[in-house]
RNA sequence: GCGCGGUUAGCUCAGUUGGUAGAGCGCCUCGUUGACGUCGAGGAGGUCGUAGGUUCGAUCCCUACACCGCGCACCA
């Protein structure tokens, strides 16, 4: 028995060494597994893409949980003998990273991005991203994640930049990307558009005003936008206003004097709300914009990009809307136009990253059209025929509906469908500087779209960058070399499994399905297992602003990576949130040591076993031994089924229970008299049995606690591979 | 307003086709020159949110309600 077993198990001394060995062995790479003969060349493939962490800080235990889940799945499939690849990567996360660096610069140097200029800011953000990347990759390695580092990708590296430009061009050429004046969510603080999904709603107590608008009374919570309102809208079936006809004009006294207003009848009006009459502000409201489009009405801008009133506001020009509101109401009161005021609670839209209050604006932006039909030349997606015509929306629905992508959790599937059904065109341009620059150049009236800048003078590239999710959406195949027709792409795509948190189901999962469907005619992954969030003790999400993140490295240093992995996995039903509980991690550190001692006992007592004689062919096997073996086989079967059905938390708990309360508590105890006895045949038989049981336990446990199991396995006389990592999963 | 998830031991959470419940940590008692004090043996602690229903039997299935969280919508 090696001397190391005389000491308690020491994760710190073991884990980094083992990870380095694994990495050096090349066995994280399926090609290398084939080359070394541990995986058959014709074995089925299993591929997983790591959801790339954002390079804007450090990982917290939520990431550690995600890594533990995936690594368990990946290690299981690798041991099953499949050509298994887990592709690592990181995400530049355009807006998140830039805004973080901007904040730092503002705080430390008192400078804004405009003080620095585009080039300098991008340089600084990239430097920050690089540093962050180093930290993150070190953290991921310490977790024991068996990622194939030879396939590492970054969303903003050269290959991915090419892929993004190519994707943009192909979609533009198919008419699915267009540029147009549309109403978008404008963040006055961040000075950029953001998508619907980057909005956080906050409840606000406000006042709801009823204002006299000629013969009508209109309701509004935003009097400061009302300057330009010259259309008054009501439902065509509202009998209270039957005397007014669509298109009829009326003269009335308004905030800054007399105006001419036009009656509009539109069915979108809720007769029950307020007075059933409203005026519209198409430039600053999605709903109003839609009404204006339907009736071809004029649209006027009231508020500028900095949240200040424009000249149309007359005496209020240049005021911030928040301070203008009171003054405008005062004036309205003085003119006798305020009929009634009542308290009112509503949600205001704020930008997730900057906290700025969203002001809808009409802007010239780039969009992905989700409702325009296109012909899909080639499709392997169930429910979609090659050569058929469909929209991106239909594609996203069909891929899940017909089982191309399986989403085992019905609840999330429902949420997915609901989101897609309400989907609007995806605004993909962002007025920031860090990220994928839009691959479009302008010269007078000419426009050029390409992966390289056009030749000739006078071309200017679009200043905007793409929404970060545009590049993330290509991730499952851009990491495999697309648009080149690589071996990897042919071998590993569609990928097998993806496990993101539910908060990015819409942001990311749906868009991967969109992009993969359009560009490859494939689904991006066959199974998507949505997991929950790890929260802090108070049940809050980990966030940089709360600074409540827990660094996995602190936990690993204290208890070991195996313990952290078990502490996060066991007792966490997939899809549910959990509060991080350090005491659980502590408990599994004890378990690692328990396992160590089980190994010590068995190795000590089998050291003199002259011939390892394992298996059912042992002719001296007693009934008791048979029962023990049968129980172990039953466990193996059970655990294997759990793994196949992604119940990692169940599998892990079962092996834990078996190792401690069966193997150690019962089998080892009852073995003591046998091993101390004089019946040599019984002794040998028992010794063989114990070695078998320990080997089996190590294998079943390896996907969850890779380090301690590998370390013990290395000392086992029953090794059937150089590394437990590639040893054969028991059947 | 619509939808989704949760409500189980002091705390954090499991509970896979319905047979009155488990893990870790914490607590109590005893023990240990024994593979293991990062331990062992034993124990206390739960009317499984509430009220109905289905069933021989419900933590589990159905209905309603309450509270917590989340998503979507509204936000004139």
mmCIF file with all atom_site columns, C-alpha atoms in Angstrom, chain A residues 17 66 110 135 195 214 242 300 325 468 470 604 617 627 647 651 714 723-724 730:
data_model
loop_
_atom_site.group_PDB
_atom_site.id
_atom_site.type_symbol
_atom_site.label_atom_id
_atom_site.label_alt_id
_atom_site.label_comp_id
_atom_site.label_asym_id
_atom_site.label_entity_id
_atom_site.label_seq_id
_atom_site.pdbx_PDB_ins_code
_atom_site.Cartn_x
_atom_site.Cartn_y
_atom_site.Cartn_z
_atom_site.occupancy
_atom_site.B_iso_or_equiv
_atom_site.pdbx_formal_charge
_atom_site.auth_seq_id
_atom_site.auth_comp_id
_atom_site.auth_asym_id
_atom_site.auth_atom_id
_atom_site.pdbx_PDB_model_num
ATOM 1  C CA . UNK A 1 17  ? -1.129  17.677  -9.805  1.00 0.00 ? 17  UNK A CA 1
ATOM 2  C CA . UNK A 1 66  ? -22.875 24.596  -14.062 1.00 0.00 ? 66  UNK A CA 1
ATOM 3  C CA . UNK A 1 110 ? -13.054 60.628  -13.762 1.00 0.00 ? 110 UNK A CA 1
ATOM 4  C CA . UNK A 1 135 ? -8.615  34.381  -13.987 1.00 0.00 ? 135 UNK A CA 1
ATOM 5  C CA . UNK A 1 195 ? -32.947 44.491  -26.421 1.00 0.00 ? 195 UNK A CA 1
ATOM 6  C CA . UNK A 1 214 ? -60.694 69.553  -26.129 1.00 0.00 ? 214 UNK A CA 1
ATOM 7  C CA . UNK A 1 242 ? -69.815 57.387  -31.393 1.00 0.00 ? 242 UNK A CA 1
ATOM 8  C CA . UNK A 1 300 ? -42.412 63.548  -33.933 1.00 0.00 ? 300 UNK A CA 1
ATOM 9  C CA . UNK A 1 325 ? -42.914 66.791  -15.395 1.00 0.00 ? 325 UNK A CA 1
ATOM 10 C CA . UNK A 1 468 ? -23.419 40.251  -27.916 1.00 0.00 ? 468 UNK A CA 1
ATOM 11 C CA . UNK A 1 470 ? -25.519 37.590  -32.068 1.00 0.00 ? 470 UNK A CA 1
ATOM 12 C CA . UNK A 1 604 ? -4.057  -2.966  3.267   1.00 0.00 ? 604 UNK A CA 1
ATOM 13 C CA . UNK A 1 617 ? -16.462 -16.974 -12.225 1.00 0.00 ? 617 UNK A CA 1
ATOM 14 C CA . UNK A 1 627 ? -25.968 -10.930 -2.690  1.00 0.00 ? 627 UNK A CA 1
ATOM 15 C CA . UNK A 1 647 ? -30.495 13.016  -12.859 1.00 0.00 ? 647 UNK A CA 1
ATOM 16 C CA . UNK A 1 651 ? -26.895 9.358   -9.079  1.00 0.00 ? 651 UNK A CA 1
ATOM 17 C CA . UNK A 1 714 ? -3.854  5.029   -9.414  1.00 0.00 ? 714 UNK A CA 1
ATOM 18 C CA . UNK A 1 723 ? -6.394  6.836   -15.917 1.00 0.00 ? 723 UNK A CA 1
ATOM 19 C CA . UNK A 1 724 ? -9.723  6.288   -14.262 1.00 0.00 ? 724 UNK A CA 1
ATOM 20 C CA . UNK A 1 730 ? -19.238 -0.690  -15.640 1.00 0.00 ? 730 UNK A CA 1
#
